[in-house]
Amino acid sequence: MSTSPKNTQSFNEHYNFAYLDEQTKRMIRRAILKGIAIPGYQVPFASREMPMPYGWGTGGVQLTAAVIGDKDILKVIDQGSDDTTNAVALRDFFKQTTGVSTTTSTKEATLIQTRHRIPEAPLNGDQVLIYQVPIPEPLRFLEPRETETRKMHALEEYGLMHVKLYEDIAHFGHISTTYAYPVMVNSRYVMDPSPIPKFDNPKMHQMPALQLFGAGREKRIYAIPPYTDVVSLDFEDHPFTPQEFSEPCALCAAENVYLDEVILDDKGSRMFVCSDSDYCEGRRAQGHKGHMAADPVHSNELSEA
Amino acid sequence: MTVSTLLKTAPKAGFENPVLEAQAVFRALMNAQAKPGTLQSLADIKLSPPAPLNKAATAIILCLCDYDTPIWLDDKLANSPEVASYIRFHCNAPITQHRHEAAFAFISEPEKLATLEGFAIGTGEYPDRSTTVVLCQKSLNHAQSVQLQGPGIQTSQSFAPSCVPAFFWRQIQENHQFYPLGIDVLFAADEQIAALPRSTKVIIEEQ
């Protein structure tokens, strides 16, 4: 099929724009519209085989391919970082098949495909956040049969999930789930927010941006429209609490952000740095400096010596 | 049959650029669905719609319909051979007489519609197996407006489609009571579209 993109640079013309054929895009687009109309409900779709293995974000890739246009600016992150394998590979995939501009800046992007993080900078109403989801069914580890979990969602029968969280409290004194922490969307469906840290859960509540979720292997699409209630499940006497970190980022001194632990040697020394690489770089560019950040003046003196 | 008679009876052209224009229409639809009651522009799309369909409704057909989506048409559209041949040629979508079978329903004269009942509202296990009803509109800036609340709306959104039947808002309120089951409604004015998904609560202002 011939295309004459206006704002895009050259791209691989051996494939249709954004790789997928038009019938597949229509099928995915219909599923997205249903997903937005029923926030948190998992819409089945005819997931296609993609040129990367299951587990590499085929669900998110199919969503992005169905949504992306020639005027979009794409950002792809993998656990917050723009330059890890998954992010680089998928960004290059869309560069090759669409020719759209890509960015690492959260502010500039119109589409953000993410694996397991929500960016630290707040998103606006013109942006779309697309999550890669491995297992979309929050009840799957409690009830393996799809026929049963469907019935449980239909009847709003979520007692089993509360029992699971209660058993955590009975065993450990607190809810031990730290990622893929289940949420209640629009007071109706319990939803798996994909394996984002529970630190990110509060950002989903009343977010101005549209959130789309795609699970390629499990063939499900779901969505949270902007300004929708997303409540992490908890108990009155054991309220939901996001992770807290005892020290700021070692490179940019940011507090109240999600930090990755980096092991430095085999003697047990470590550092904590922002998981969101764009946020950390932005802060360092503004002059914020953590206690382990390289000192440019000092390192210049060293190299001259 | 001569070439000239063939050209006369041939269906009108679809999108000039089927890939990027279908994407642009979809983004407008996605934004409309995600922000119920807001008006999304289709001004950049060039189309010659088959009468009596308007441009936005035609764009929705080209963007979303294919052999997987049975279409229900109201009397005026069903009696138009031009519309039938356009849908058959561009989408190959089956046209159904039964409301409950339809994935999409296109209604060119909403004022003459007897009821919204009979369309598929999905099942408890599969609420997505429902009909999306497309109402052709003259304008979406009518004087009399309703207030919308729900997912996609920060506080409240006023919405004023010009052509809706008398029973419409009452039946839409009933439709919301069935949530998560129910129909979704798209409003297609010539250059603009808007959406009213089943998740939206409609508040009718007292006069």
Short mmCIF file of C-alpha atoms in Angstrom, two decimals:
data_model
loop_
_atom_site.label_atom_id
_atom_site.label_comp_id
_atom_site.label_asym_id
_atom_site.label_seq_id
_atom_site.Cartn_x
_atom_site.Cartn_y
_atom_site.Cartn_z
CA MET A 1 0.00 0.00 0.00
CA SER A 2 1.46 3.32 -0.96
CA THR A 3 1.67 6.08 1.57
CA SER A 4 2.88 9.61 1.20
CA PRO A 5 3.65 10.74 4.73
CA LYS A 6 3.91 14.48 5.17
CA ASN A 7 5.97 15.08 8.26
CA THR A 8 7.85 11.81 8.45
CA GLN A 9 11.35 11.15 7.31
CA SER A 10 12.07 8.21 5.06
CA PHE A 11 10.98 4.84 6.34
CA ASN A 12 11.06 1.27 5.16
CA GLU A 13 8.51 1.14 2.33
CA HIS A 14 8.52 -2.64 2.24
CA TYR A 15 6.10 -2.60 5.13
CA ASN A 16 2.82 -0.78 5.59
CA PHE A 17 3.06 2.36 7.74
CA ALA A 18 3.61 1.14 11.34
CA TYR A 19 4.14 -2.47 10.19
CA LEU A 20 0.59 -3.79 10.76
CA ASP A 21 -1.86 -4.24 7.88
CA GLU A 22 -4.93 -2.01 7.85
CA GLN A 23 -7.45 -4.71 8.78
CA THR A 24 -5.41 -5.56 11.89
CA LYS A 25 -5.27 -1.87 12.83
CA ARG A 26 -9.06 -1.56 12.46
CA MET A 27 -9.55 -4.60 14.72
CA ILE A 28 -7.21 -3.16 17.36
CA ARG A 29 -8.77 0.30 17.03
CA ARG A 30 -12.26 -1.11 17.66
CA ALA A 31 -10.92 -2.91 20.75
CA ILE A 32 -9.33 0.34 22.02
CA LEU A 33 -12.63 2.24 21.67
CA LYS A 34 -14.47 -0.50 23.62
CA GLY A 35 -11.73 -0.52 26.24
CA ILE A 36 -12.07 3.24 26.77
CA ALA A 37 -15.86 2.91 27.06
CA ILE A 38 -15.49 0.23 29.79
CA PRO A 39 -12.49 1.39 31.89
CA GLY A 40 -10.52 -1.53 33.33
CA TYR A 41 -12.35 -4.25 31.37
CA GLN A 42 -10.05 -6.52 29.36
CA VAL A 43 -11.20 -6.55 25.72
CA PRO A 44 -10.12 -9.71 23.84
CA PHE A 45 -8.41 -9.01 20.52
CA ALA A 46 -6.83 -11.07 17.74
CA SER A 47 -3.21 -10.39 18.69
CA ARG A 48 -0.83 -10.84 15.76
CA GLU A 49 2.57 -12.43 15.63
CA MET A 50 5.06 -9.58 15.72
CA PRO A 51 8.70 -9.47 14.61
CA MET A 52 9.85 -9.74 18.23
CA PRO A 53 9.18 -12.51 20.76
CA TYR A 54 6.30 -12.55 23.21
CA GLY A 55 7.44 -10.89 26.40
CA TRP A 56 9.20 -8.10 24.51
CA GLY A 57 6.15 -5.88 24.49
CA THR A 58 4.16 -7.19 21.52
CA GLY A 59 0.92 -5.95 23.10
CA GLY A 60 2.24 -2.42 23.57
CA VAL A 61 3.79 -2.48 20.09
CA GLN A 62 0.47 -3.41 18.49
CA LEU A 63 -1.30 -0.61 20.38
CA THR A 64 1.34 1.93 19.38
CA ALA A 65 1.17 0.73 15.75
CA ALA A 66 -2.61 1.18 15.70
CA VAL A 67 -2.51 4.62 17.33
CA ILE A 68 0.62 6.25 15.86
CA GLY A 69 0.40 8.82 13.06
CA ASP A 70 2.89 10.81 11.05
CA LYS A 71 2.66 13.82 13.38
CA ASP A 72 3.38 11.87 16.58
CA ILE A 73 6.56 12.13 18.63
CA LEU A 74 7.35 8.77 20.21
CA LYS A 75 9.16 8.00 23.46
CA VAL A 76 9.84 4.42 24.54
CA ILE A 77 10.97 3.56 28.06
CA ASP A 78 11.97 0.29 29.67
CA GLN A 79 11.77 0.43 33.48
CA GLY A 80 12.00 4.19 33.28
CA SER A 81 15.07 4.28 31.08
CA ASP A 82 15.25 5.43 27.46
CA ASP A 83 18.43 3.55 26.70
CA THR A 84 17.98 -0.04 27.82
CA THR A 85 17.67 -2.88 25.28
CA ASN A 86 13.88 -3.07 25.02
CA ALA A 87 13.46 0.69 24.69
CA VAL A 88 16.19 1.06 22.06
CA ALA A 89 14.92 -1.90 20.01
CA LEU A 90 11.28 -0.81 19.98
CA ARG A 91 12.09 2.86 19.30
CA ASP A 92 14.20 1.76 16.34
CA PHE A 93 11.38 -0.55 15.15
CA PHE A 94 8.97 2.39 14.92
CA LYS A 95 11.60 4.68 13.44
CA GLN A 96 12.09 2.15 10.66
CA THR A 97 8.44 1.38 10.01
CA THR A 98 6.93 4.88 10.40
CA GLY A 99 9.72 7.44 10.17
CA VAL A 100 8.15 9.51 12.99
CA SER A 101 10.33 11.63 15.25
CA THR A 102 11.39 10.07 18.51
CA THR A 103 12.45 11.72 21.71
CA THR A 104 13.64 10.87 25.19
CA SER A 105 11.94 13.91 26.69
CA THR A 106 8.72 13.12 28.55
CA LYS A 107 7.40 16.64 27.90
CA GLU A 108 7.92 16.57 24.12
CA ALA A 109 6.44 13.13 23.51
CA THR A 110 2.85 12.66 22.29
CA LEU A 111 2.98 8.87 22.61
CA ILE A 112 4.90 7.12 25.36
CA GLN A 113 5.24 3.35 25.25
CA THR A 114 6.38 2.04 28.60
CA ARG A 115 7.56 -1.17 30.17
CA HIS A 116 6.87 -1.21 33.91
CA ARG A 117 7.13 2.49 34.84
CA ILE A 118 5.16 5.73 34.71
CA PRO A 119 7.42 8.76 34.04
CA GLU A 120 8.12 11.02 37.03
CA ALA A 121 7.13 14.21 35.18
CA PRO A 122 3.32 14.64 35.16
CA LEU A 123 1.66 13.87 31.83
CA ASN A 124 -0.81 16.19 30.07
CA GLY A 125 -4.14 15.61 28.35
CA ASP A 126 -2.67 15.47 24.84
CA GLN A 127 -0.38 12.55 25.66
CA VAL A 128 -1.11 8.83 25.49
CA LEU A 129 0.67 6.35 27.76
CA ILE A 130 0.86 2.79 26.37
CA TYR A 131 1.80 0.00 28.77
CA GLN A 132 3.31 -3.36 27.87
CA VAL A 133 1.49 -6.00 29.90
CA PRO A 134 2.68 -9.57 30.51
CA ILE A 135 -0.33 -11.00 32.40
CA PRO A 136 -3.43 -8.79 32.21
CA GLU A 137 -5.67 -10.84 34.52
CA PRO A 138 -5.21 -9.73 38.17
CA LEU A 139 -7.07 -12.85 39.36
CA ARG A 140 -5.03 -15.31 37.27
CA PHE A 141 -2.74 -16.55 40.06
CA LEU A 142 -5.77 -17.01 42.31
CA GLU A 143 -7.97 -18.72 39.72
CA PRO A 144 -6.30 -20.27 36.65
CA ARG A 145 -9.49 -20.83 34.62
CA GLU A 146 -10.38 -18.01 32.20
CA THR A 147 -14.07 -19.05 32.26
CA GLU A 148 -14.09 -18.51 36.03
CA THR A 149 -12.20 -15.21 36.12
CA ARG A 150 -14.58 -13.84 33.45
CA LYS A 151 -17.52 -14.80 35.63
CA MET A 152 -15.84 -13.20 38.65
CA HIS A 153 -15.41 -9.92 36.78
CA ALA A 154 -19.00 -10.13 35.48
CA LEU A 155 -20.36 -10.60 39.01
CA GLU A 156 -17.90 -8.12 40.55
CA GLU A 157 -16.79 -11.02 42.77
CA TYR A 158 -13.44 -9.80 44.08
CA GLY A 159 -13.51 -11.38 47.55
CA LEU A 160 -10.68 -13.74 46.63
CA MET A 161 -8.36 -10.82 45.93
CA HIS A 162 -9.11 -9.29 49.32
CA VAL A 163 -8.47 -12.67 50.98
CA LYS A 164 -5.07 -12.80 49.25
CA LEU A 165 -4.16 -9.32 50.51
CA TYR A 166 -5.46 -10.24 53.99
CA GLU A 167 -3.32 -13.40 54.04
CA ASP A 168 -0.29 -11.21 53.33
CA ILE A 169 -1.13 -9.16 56.41
CA ALA A 170 -1.64 -12.31 58.48
CA HIS A 171 1.74 -13.72 57.39
CA PHE A 172 3.92 -10.64 57.19
CA GLY A 173 2.03 -7.91 59.03
CA HIS A 174 1.69 -5.86 55.83
CA ILE A 175 0.60 -6.31 52.20
CA SER A 176 3.73 -7.72 50.55
CA THR A 177 2.79 -7.00 46.91
CA THR A 178 5.23 -4.35 45.67
CA TYR A 179 4.61 -4.35 41.91
CA ALA A 180 1.54 -5.11 39.75
CA TYR A 181 -0.44 -4.00 42.78
CA PRO A 182 -4.17 -4.50 41.95
CA VAL A 183 -6.35 -1.43 41.48
CA MET A 184 -10.10 -0.76 41.30
CA VAL A 185 -10.95 1.25 38.18
CA ASN A 186 -14.03 3.51 38.06
CA SER A 187 -15.48 1.62 41.08
CA ARG A 188 -16.19 -1.44 38.90
CA TYR A 189 -13.30 -3.55 37.58
CA VAL A 190 -10.27 -4.82 39.48
CA MET A 191 -7.35 -4.32 37.11
CA ASP A 192 -3.70 -5.31 36.90
CA PRO A 193 -1.73 -2.09 36.31
CA SER A 194 1.06 -4.19 34.68
CA PRO A 195 4.25 -4.73 36.70
CA ILE A 196 4.79 -1.07 37.58
CA PRO A 197 6.08 -0.56 41.13
CA LYS A 198 3.27 0.26 43.55
CA PHE A 199 5.10 3.58 43.90
CA ASP A 200 3.52 4.53 40.54
CA ASN A 201 -0.05 3.47 41.41
CA PRO A 202 -1.17 6.88 42.77
CA LYS A 203 -0.11 8.53 39.46
CA MET A 204 -2.81 6.54 37.61
CA HIS A 205 -5.60 8.10 39.66
CA GLN A 206 -7.21 11.04 37.82
CA MET A 207 -4.30 11.19 35.36
CA PRO A 208 -4.96 13.78 32.59
CA ALA A 209 -3.47 11.46 29.92
CA LEU A 210 -5.18 8.48 28.32
CA GLN A 211 -3.69 5.15 29.45
CA LEU A 212 -3.80 2.09 27.17
CA PHE A 213 -2.67 -1.42 28.13
CA GLY A 214 -1.76 -4.18 25.68
CA ALA A 215 -0.98 -7.84 26.35
CA GLY A 216 0.18 -9.54 23.14
CA ARG A 217 0.53 -13.16 24.23
CA GLU A 218 -2.61 -13.03 26.38
CA LYS A 219 -4.51 -11.15 23.63
CA ARG A 220 -6.10 -8.47 25.78
CA ILE A 221 -6.43 -4.68 25.50
CA TYR A 222 -7.71 -2.43 28.29
CA ALA A 223 -7.75 1.27 29.02
CA ILE A 224 -8.15 4.02 31.59
CA PRO A 225 -9.60 7.27 30.17
CA PRO A 226 -8.28 10.59 31.53
CA TYR A 227 -9.62 11.72 34.92
CA THR A 228 -10.78 8.29 36.04
CA ASP A 229 -10.75 6.98 39.61
CA VAL A 230 -8.03 4.36 40.08
CA VAL A 231 -7.86 3.15 43.68
CA SER A 232 -5.27 0.69 44.99
CA LEU A 233 -6.98 -2.10 46.96
CA ASP A 234 -6.40 -1.95 50.71
CA PHE A 235 -8.10 -2.21 54.10
CA GLU A 236 -9.20 0.58 56.43
CA ASP A 237 -6.73 -0.55 59.11
CA HIS A 238 -3.98 -1.35 56.56
CA PRO A 239 -4.14 1.54 54.08
CA PHE A 240 -2.20 1.43 50.80
CA THR A 241 1.28 2.95 51.11
CA PRO A 242 3.70 3.48 48.22
CA GLN A 243 7.39 2.58 48.60
CA GLU A 244 9.57 5.11 50.39
CA PHE A 245 13.29 5.59 49.96
CA SER A 246 15.61 6.54 52.80
CA GLU A 247 18.09 8.47 50.64
CA PRO A 248 17.80 10.77 47.58
CA CYS A 249 19.09 9.93 44.08
CA ALA A 250 22.91 9.67 44.19
CA LEU A 251 23.25 11.56 40.89
CA CYS A 252 20.60 14.29 40.97
CA ALA A 253 19.55 14.40 44.65
CA ALA A 254 15.86 13.97 43.73
CA GLU A 255 13.54 12.94 46.53
CA ASN A 256 10.12 11.32 46.25
CA VAL A 257 11.07 9.53 43.02
CA TYR A 258 11.46 5.83 42.31
CA LEU A 259 15.08 4.72 42.69
CA ASP A 260 17.00 1.77 41.24
CA GLU A 261 19.66 0.08 43.33
CA VAL A 262 22.98 -0.23 41.49
CA ILE A 263 25.63 -2.61 42.87
CA LEU A 264 29.07 -1.02 42.46
CA ASP A 265 31.53 -3.76 43.44
CA ASP A 266 31.71 -7.13 45.17
CA LYS A 267 32.31 -5.54 48.59
CA GLY A 268 28.69 -4.51 49.04
CA SER A 269 28.86 -0.85 48.06
CA ARG A 270 25.84 0.39 46.17
CA MET A 271 24.12 3.52 44.97
CA PHE A 272 20.49 4.51 44.44
CA VAL A 273 19.70 6.40 41.25
CA CYS A 274 16.51 7.60 39.54
CA SER A 275 14.87 4.87 37.48
CA ASP A 276 13.51 7.59 35.15
CA SER A 277 16.63 8.48 33.12
CA ASP A 278 15.07 11.51 31.40
CA TYR A 279 13.98 13.00 34.73
CA CYS A 280 17.43 12.45 36.25
CA GLU A 281 19.25 13.98 33.26
CA GLY A 282 16.88 16.95 33.29
CA ARG A 283 17.59 17.63 36.96
CA ARG A 284 21.35 17.32 36.51
CA ALA A 285 21.15 19.74 33.56
CA GLN A 286 19.40 22.18 35.91
CA GLY A 287 22.37 21.93 38.27
CA HIS A 288 21.05 19.53 40.90
CA LYS A 289 23.86 17.33 42.10
CA GLY A 290 23.74 14.15 44.14
CA HIS A 291 26.43 13.01 46.57
CA MET A 292 27.94 10.53 44.06
CA ALA A 293 27.63 12.64 40.90
CA ALA A 294 30.85 13.25 38.98
CA ASP A 295 32.30 16.69 39.62
CA PRO A 296 32.99 18.14 36.15
CA VAL A 297 35.61 20.65 37.36
CA HIS A 298 37.42 18.07 39.42
CA SER A 299 37.38 15.41 36.68
CA ASN A 300 38.79 17.95 34.15
CA GLU A 301 41.70 18.62 36.48
CA LEU A 302 42.30 14.90 36.76
CA SER A 303 42.32 14.32 33.00
CA GLU A 304 44.70 17.25 32.45
CA ALA A 305 47.09 16.04 35.09
CA MET B 1 -22.61 -1.35 -20.18
CA THR B 2 -20.57 1.59 -21.32
CA VAL B 3 -17.76 3.20 -19.40
CA SER B 4 -19.79 6.33 -18.76
CA THR B 5 -22.72 4.44 -17.16
CA LEU B 6 -20.19 2.44 -15.10
CA LEU B 7 -18.64 5.64 -13.82
CA LYS B 8 -22.09 7.02 -12.98
CA THR B 9 -23.09 3.99 -10.90
CA ALA B 10 -19.65 3.34 -9.39
CA PRO B 11 -19.33 4.05 -5.66
CA LYS B 12 -17.65 7.32 -4.74
CA ALA B 13 -14.00 7.37 -3.76
CA GLY B 14 -12.85 6.64 -0.22
CA PHE B 15 -9.90 8.23 1.58
CA GLU B 16 -7.29 9.86 -0.62
CA ASN B 17 -4.62 8.35 1.60
CA PRO B 18 -6.21 5.29 3.22
CA VAL B 19 -3.45 4.68 5.78
CA LEU B 20 -2.81 8.12 7.27
CA GLU B 21 -6.37 9.43 6.94
CA ALA B 22 -7.81 6.34 8.64
CA GLN B 23 -5.30 6.94 11.42
CA ALA B 24 -6.26 10.62 11.72
CA VAL B 25 -9.96 9.73 11.93
CA PHE B 26 -9.21 7.07 14.53
CA ARG B 27 -7.24 9.51 16.69
CA ALA B 28 -10.21 11.91 16.59
CA LEU B 29 -12.50 9.02 17.56
CA MET B 30 -10.16 7.87 20.33
CA ASN B 31 -9.94 11.39 21.77
CA ALA B 32 -13.71 11.77 21.50
CA GLN B 33 -14.29 8.49 23.34
CA ALA B 34 -11.65 9.32 25.97
CA LYS B 35 -13.11 12.82 26.54
CA PRO B 36 -16.89 12.37 26.24
CA GLY B 37 -18.80 15.36 24.92
CA THR B 38 -15.76 17.18 23.52
CA LEU B 39 -15.80 18.04 19.81
CA GLN B 40 -13.02 16.56 17.69
CA SER B 41 -12.34 18.05 14.28
CA LEU B 42 -12.20 16.14 10.98
CA ALA B 43 -11.49 19.30 8.96
CA ASP B 44 -8.29 17.86 7.48
CA ILE B 45 -10.07 14.87 5.94
CA LYS B 46 -11.31 15.15 2.36
CA LEU B 47 -14.18 12.86 1.40
CA SER B 48 -17.15 12.76 -0.95
CA PRO B 49 -19.77 10.96 1.12
CA PRO B 50 -22.57 8.96 -0.54
CA ALA B 51 -25.91 10.72 0.11
CA PRO B 52 -27.56 10.75 2.62
CA LEU B 53 -24.51 9.97 4.79
CA ASN B 54 -22.50 12.95 5.97
CA LYS B 55 -18.74 13.24 5.91
CA ALA B 56 -18.01 12.26 9.52
CA ALA B 57 -20.28 9.19 9.41
CA THR B 58 -18.60 8.12 6.16
CA ALA B 59 -15.18 8.60 7.73
CA ILE B 60 -16.24 6.36 10.65
CA ILE B 61 -17.34 3.65 8.21
CA LEU B 62 -14.03 3.77 6.34
CA CYS B 63 -12.02 3.90 9.57
CA LEU B 64 -13.65 1.12 11.60
CA CYS B 65 -15.86 -1.14 9.46
CA ASP B 66 -14.88 -4.29 7.60
CA TYR B 67 -16.03 -7.91 7.12
CA ASP B 68 -15.99 -8.43 10.90
CA THR B 69 -18.58 -5.73 11.64
CA PRO B 70 -22.23 -6.19 10.65
CA ILE B 71 -23.86 -2.80 10.02
CA TRP B 72 -27.46 -1.81 10.72
CA LEU B 73 -28.87 1.12 8.74
CA ASP B 74 -31.94 3.26 9.41
CA ASP B 75 -34.71 3.37 6.79
CA LYS B 76 -33.35 6.28 4.80
CA LEU B 77 -29.85 4.76 4.54
CA ALA B 78 -31.17 1.24 3.95
CA ASN B 79 -33.21 2.53 1.00
CA SER B 80 -30.20 4.21 -0.60
CA PRO B 81 -28.48 1.94 -3.14
CA GLU B 82 -25.60 4.41 -3.20
CA VAL B 83 -24.85 3.81 0.51
CA ALA B 84 -25.16 0.04 0.18
CA SER B 85 -22.77 -0.12 -2.77
CA TYR B 86 -20.34 2.28 -1.04
CA ILE B 87 -20.19 0.08 2.08
CA ARG B 88 -19.94 -3.10 0.03
CA PHE B 89 -17.16 -1.74 -2.17
CA HIS B 90 -15.01 -0.02 0.48
CA CYS B 91 -15.52 -2.19 3.56
CA ASN B 92 -17.19 -5.43 2.51
CA ALA B 93 -19.18 -5.19 5.73
CA PRO B 94 -22.36 -7.28 5.93
CA ILE B 95 -25.55 -5.21 6.25
CA THR B 96 -27.97 -6.69 8.76
CA GLN B 97 -31.72 -6.18 9.32
CA HIS B 98 -31.41 -7.19 12.98
CA ARG B 99 -30.36 -4.59 15.53
CA HIS B 100 -28.92 -7.13 17.98
CA GLU B 101 -26.49 -8.48 15.35
CA ALA B 102 -25.01 -5.09 14.52
CA ALA B 103 -21.51 -4.01 15.56
CA PHE B 104 -22.31 -0.55 14.20
CA ALA B 105 -25.63 1.18 13.56
CA PHE B 106 -25.75 4.24 11.33
CA ILE B 107 -28.70 6.56 11.72
CA SER B 108 -29.08 9.44 9.27
CA GLU B 109 -32.36 10.77 10.71
CA PRO B 110 -32.12 10.41 14.50
CA GLU B 111 -35.36 12.41 15.02
CA LYS B 112 -37.33 9.67 13.24
CA LEU B 113 -35.83 6.85 15.31
CA ALA B 114 -38.53 5.06 17.33
CA THR B 115 -36.29 3.73 20.09
CA LEU B 116 -32.68 2.92 21.03
CA GLU B 117 -33.74 -0.50 22.29
CA GLY B 118 -32.92 -3.72 20.50
CA PHE B 119 -29.25 -3.06 19.89
CA ALA B 120 -26.69 -5.42 21.42
CA ILE B 121 -25.59 -4.33 24.91
CA GLY B 122 -23.09 -7.15 25.47
CA THR B 123 -23.14 -9.79 28.18
CA GLY B 124 -21.81 -9.80 31.73
CA GLU B 125 -18.77 -11.81 30.64
CA TYR B 126 -18.30 -9.87 27.39
CA PRO B 127 -19.68 -6.33 27.73
CA ASP B 128 -17.65 -5.36 24.65
CA ARG B 129 -19.98 -7.35 22.36
CA SER B 130 -22.27 -4.39 21.97
CA THR B 131 -23.47 -2.07 19.21
CA THR B 132 -21.88 1.32 18.60
CA VAL B 133 -24.65 3.65 17.43
CA VAL B 134 -23.64 6.50 15.11
CA LEU B 135 -26.08 9.41 14.92
CA CYS B 136 -25.70 11.87 12.03
CA GLN B 137 -25.97 15.43 13.31
CA LYS B 138 -26.45 18.86 11.74
CA SER B 139 -24.41 20.54 14.46
CA LEU B 140 -22.92 19.80 17.86
CA ASN B 141 -23.34 23.36 19.17
CA HIS B 142 -27.08 23.33 19.69
CA ALA B 143 -28.59 25.74 22.22
CA GLN B 144 -30.04 23.17 24.58
CA SER B 145 -27.35 21.27 26.39
CA VAL B 146 -27.00 18.48 28.93
CA GLN B 147 -24.19 18.00 31.46
CA LEU B 148 -21.94 14.95 31.30
CA GLN B 149 -19.95 13.42 34.14
CA GLY B 150 -17.82 10.31 34.45
CA PRO B 151 -14.51 8.84 33.24
CA GLY B 152 -12.70 11.18 30.85
CA ILE B 153 -14.32 14.31 32.34
CA GLN B 154 -12.54 16.25 35.07
CA THR B 155 -15.60 17.92 36.58
CA SER B 156 -18.45 18.28 34.14
CA GLN B 157 -18.81 18.75 30.38
CA SER B 158 -21.72 20.36 28.58
CA PHE B 159 -22.86 18.71 25.39
CA ALA B 160 -25.44 19.90 22.88
CA PRO B 161 -26.10 17.73 19.81
CA SER B 162 -28.78 19.24 17.56
CA CYS B 163 -30.65 16.17 16.32
CA VAL B 164 -31.77 13.75 19.00
CA PRO B 165 -35.20 12.16 19.37
CA ALA B 166 -37.43 13.16 22.30
CA PHE B 167 -36.87 9.93 24.23
CA PHE B 168 -33.10 10.00 23.69
CA TRP B 169 -31.74 11.39 26.96
CA ARG B 170 -34.08 9.25 29.07
CA GLN B 171 -32.98 6.09 27.22
CA ILE B 172 -29.33 7.11 27.45
CA GLN B 173 -29.73 7.50 31.22
CA GLU B 174 -31.23 4.00 31.32
CA ASN B 175 -28.33 2.77 29.19
CA HIS B 176 -25.90 4.12 31.80
CA GLN B 177 -27.80 2.21 34.51
CA PHE B 178 -26.80 -1.05 32.75
CA TYR B 179 -23.08 -0.19 33.01
CA PRO B 180 -20.77 -2.01 32.23
CA LEU B 181 -23.27 -3.27 29.65
CA GLY B 182 -24.80 -0.88 27.15
CA ILE B 183 -24.41 0.80 23.79
CA ASP B 184 -21.87 3.49 22.98
CA VAL B 185 -23.04 6.46 20.91
CA LEU B 186 -21.01 8.47 18.41
CA PHE B 187 -22.24 11.81 17.07
CA ALA B 188 -21.23 12.63 13.51
CA ALA B 189 -21.65 16.18 12.29
CA ASP B 190 -20.02 17.04 8.97
CA GLU B 191 -16.67 18.30 10.26
CA GLN B 192 -16.86 17.17 13.88
CA ILE B 193 -17.38 14.07 15.95
CA ALA B 194 -18.19 13.52 19.62
CA ALA B 195 -18.83 10.45 21.72
CA LEU B 196 -21.06 9.37 24.57
CA PRO B 197 -19.73 6.06 25.88
CA ARG B 198 -21.83 3.97 28.26
CA SER B 199 -19.65 5.02 31.21
CA THR B 200 -20.88 8.64 30.99
CA LYS B 201 -23.59 9.91 33.31
CA VAL B 202 -26.01 12.41 31.73
CA ILE B 203 -27.56 15.16 33.83
CA ILE B 204 -30.50 16.95 32.23
CA GLU B 205 -30.73 20.57 33.30
CA GLU B 206 -34.16 21.73 34.40
CA GLN B 207 -35.52 24.56 32.27
#
